[in-house]
């Protein structure tokens, strides 16, 4: 997922789709939690929800400066971000207190616990974005896996869902639900064929 997910995150940020960018950065961080560039991208995406022009300016600076000296650019960007109000701390406050307590008790949460968070939030998308920054959702059976992919599609995360579908196609090649979910993505994208067989 790594580099491809980072590219999607940067593209989403530049397209001013900040919530989508946060999700992509969070997915990339799951693979590489110590990557400072990914962490800064997630923080800038969050900042952009309230301070769009400032976040876009910082992001533009970073894209240019990292070509000269990536480590120095990261350090300067971190200092600039920390000087703008309390925006770094906002990511930590995105998760409500009851949800934070569940997450702190475990390295990951079960899909059934995640569904409880969805019910409490009343919105899959909001719960998904909150949880992604803090933990992993542990899915232990095939039905939950396909339900999760379906919820991603219905919440507008077709690209993320497609990544899961491609993996599932290798693991469960005979399961008709894979084709059904792939076709559903095609419907959401105006009928474009995504190439999953």
Coordinates of C-alpha atoms in Angstrom, one line a residue:
X1 CA 0.0 0.0 0.0
X2 CA 2.9 2.4 1.1
X3 CA 4.0 4.8 -1.7
X4 CA 0.7 4.4 -3.6
X5 CA -1.4 5.4 -0.6
X6 CA 0.9 8.4 0.1
X7 CA 0.5 9.5 -3.5
X8 CA -3.3 9.3 -3.2
X9 CA -3.1 11.3 0.0
X10 CA -1.1 14.0 -1.6
X11 CA -3.4 14.1 -4.6
X12 CA -6.5 14.3 -2.4
X13 CA -4.9 17.2 -0.4
X14 CA -4.0 19.1 -3.6
X15 CA -7.6 18.5 -4.8
X16 CA -8.8 20.0 -1.5
X17 CA -10.4 16.7 -0.4
X18 CA -9.0 16.9 3.1
X19 CA -11.0 14.2 4.8
X20 CA -10.1 11.7 2.0
X21 CA -6.5 12.8 2.4
X22 CA -6.6 12.1 6.1
X23 CA -7.9 8.6 5.5
X24 CA -5.2 7.9 3.0
X25 CA -2.5 9.2 5.3
X26 CA -3.9 7.1 8.1
X27 CA -3.8 4.0 6.0
X28 CA -0.2 4.7 5.0
X29 CA 0.7 5.3 8.7
X30 CA -0.6 1.9 9.6
X31 CA 2.1 0.4 7.4
X32 CA 4.8 2.8 8.5
X33 CA 3.8 4.5 11.9
X34 CA 7.2 6.2 12.3
X35 CA 7.1 8.1 8.9
X36 CA 7.3 11.8 9.8
X37 CA 6.2 12.9 6.3
X38 CA 3.0 10.9 6.6
X39 CA 2.3 12.2 10.1
X40 CA 2.8 15.8 9.0
X41 CA 0.5 15.2 6.0
X42 CA -2.2 13.9 8.3
X43 CA -1.8 17.0 10.5
X44 CA -1.9 19.4 7.6
X45 CA -5.0 17.6 6.2
X46 CA -6.7 18.1 9.6
X47 CA -5.6 21.7 9.8
X48 CA -6.9 22.4 6.3
X49 CA -10.5 21.7 7.5
X50 CA -10.3 25.0 9.5
X51 CA -7.3 26.8 8.1
X52 CA -7.3 25.8 4.5
X53 CA -5.1 28.5 2.9
X54 CA -2.5 28.2 5.7
X55 CA -2.4 24.4 5.3
X56 CA -2.2 24.7 1.5
X57 CA 0.7 27.2 1.7
X58 CA 2.6 24.9 4.2
X59 CA 2.0 21.9 2.0
X60 CA 3.2 23.7 -1.1
X61 CA 6.3 24.8 0.7
X62 CA 7.0 21.3 1.8
X63 CA 6.6 19.7 -1.7
X64 CA 9.2 22.1 -3.0
X65 CA 11.6 22.0 0.0
X66 CA 11.7 18.3 0.3
X67 CA 13.5 18.0 -3.0
X68 CA 16.4 20.0 -1.6
X69 CA 16.7 18.4 1.9
X70 CA 13.8 16.2 3.1
X71 CA 14.8 16.0 6.7
X72 CA 15.3 19.8 7.0
X73 CA 12.0 20.4 5.2
X74 CA 10.2 18.1 7.7
X75 CA 11.8 19.9 10.6
X76 CA 10.9 23.3 9.4
X77 CA 7.4 22.2 8.5
X78 CA 6.9 20.7 12.0
X79 CA 8.0 24.0 13.6
X80 CA 5.7 26.0 11.3
X81 CA 2.7 23.8 12.1
X82 CA 3.4 24.0 15.9
X83 CA 3.4 27.8 15.7
X84 CA -0.1 27.9 14.3
X85 CA -2.5 27.8 17.2
X86 CA -3.1 24.3 18.6
X87 CA -3.7 22.5 15.4
X88 CA -1.3 19.6 16.2
X89 CA -3.3 18.6 19.2
X90 CA -6.6 18.5 17.2
X91 CA -5.9 15.1 15.8
X92 CA -5.8 13.7 19.3
X93 CA -9.1 15.3 20.1
X94 CA -10.9 13.9 17.1
X95 CA -11.9 10.8 19.0
X96 CA -14.6 11.3 21.6
X97 CA -13.7 10.4 25.2
X98 CA -15.7 7.1 25.4
X99 CA -14.2 5.9 22.2
X100 CA -10.7 6.9 23.3
X101 CA -11.1 4.7 26.4
X102 CA -11.9 1.7 24.2
X103 CA -9.0 2.3 22.0
X104 CA -6.5 2.9 24.8
X105 CA -7.4 -0.5 26.4
X106 CA -6.5 -2.5 23.3
X107 CA -3.9 -2.5 20.5
X108 CA -6.8 -3.0 18.1
X109 CA -10.6 -3.3 18.2
X110 CA -12.8 -6.0 17.0
X111 CA -15.2 -5.4 14.1
X112 CA -18.1 -5.7 16.5
X113 CA -16.7 -3.0 18.7
X114 CA -16.1 -0.9 15.7
X115 CA -19.8 -1.3 14.7
X116 CA -20.7 -0.1 18.2
X117 CA -18.7 3.0 17.6
X118 CA -20.4 3.5 14.2
X119 CA -23.8 3.1 16.0
X120 CA -22.8 5.7 18.7
X121 CA -21.5 8.1 16.1
X122 CA -24.5 7.4 13.8
X123 CA -22.1 7.6 10.8
X124 CA -19.7 5.0 9.4
X125 CA -17.6 7.6 7.7
X126 CA -17.0 9.6 10.9
X127 CA -16.3 6.6 13.0
X128 CA -13.9 5.2 10.3
X129 CA -11.9 8.4 10.2
X130 CA -11.7 8.7 13.9
X131 CA -10.6 5.2 14.6
X132 CA -8.0 5.1 11.7
X133 CA -5.8 7.6 13.4
X134 CA -5.7 5.6 16.6
X135 CA -5.9 1.9 16.1
X136 CA -6.6 -1.0 13.8
X137 CA -9.9 -2.7 13.2
X138 CA -9.5 -6.4 13.6
X139 CA -11.8 -8.4 11.3
X140 CA -11.8 -12.1 12.1
X141 CA -14.4 -13.5 9.7
X142 CA -15.3 -13.3 6.0
X143 CA -18.8 -11.9 6.4
X144 CA -17.5 -9.0 8.5
X145 CA -14.8 -8.4 6.0
X146 CA -17.3 -8.1 3.1
X147 CA -19.6 -5.9 5.3
X148 CA -16.6 -3.6 6.0
X149 CA -15.8 -3.3 2.3
X150 CA -19.5 -2.6 1.5
X151 CA -19.5 0.2 4.1
X152 CA -16.4 1.7 2.7
X153 CA -18.0 1.9 -0.7
X154 CA -21.2 3.4 0.6
X155 CA -19.2 6.0 2.5
X156 CA -17.3 7.1 -0.6
X157 CA -14.0 5.3 0.0
X158 CA -14.1 3.4 -3.3
X159 CA -10.3 3.5 -3.8
X160 CA -9.7 2.1 -0.3
X161 CA -12.4 -0.6 -0.9
X162 CA -10.8 -1.5 -4.2
X163 CA -7.5 -2.2 -2.5
X164 CA -9.3 -4.6 -0.2
X165 CA -11.2 -6.2 -3.1
X166 CA -8.0 -6.8 -5.0
X167 CA -6.6 -8.6 -1.9
X168 CA -9.8 -10.5 -1.4
X169 CA -9.9 -11.6 -5.0
X170 CA -6.6 -13.5 -4.4
X171 CA -7.8 -15.1 -1.1
X172 CA -11.4 -15.9 -2.0
X173 CA -11.4 -16.1 -5.8
X174 CA -14.7 -18.0 -6.0
X175 CA -16.7 -15.7 -3.8
X176 CA -19.4 -14.0 -5.8
X177 CA -19.5 -11.1 -3.4
X178 CA -16.1 -9.9 -4.7
X179 CA -17.6 -9.3 -8.2
X180 CA -20.7 -7.8 -6.7
X181 CA -18.7 -5.3 -4.6
X182 CA -16.4 -4.5 -7.6
X183 CA -19.6 -3.8 -9.7
X184 CA -20.9 -1.6 -7.0
X185 CA -17.8 0.5 -7.2
X186 CA -18.3 0.7 -11.0
X187 CA -21.8 2.0 -10.4
X188 CA -20.5 4.7 -7.9
X189 CA -18.0 5.8 -10.5
X190 CA -20.4 6.1 -13.3
X191 CA -20.0 2.6 -14.6
X192 CA -16.2 2.7 -15.2
X193 CA -14.7 -0.8 -15.2
X194 CA -12.1 -1.1 -12.5
X195 CA -10.7 -4.3 -13.9
X196 CA -11.4 -6.7 -11.0
X197 CA -12.2 -10.2 -12.4

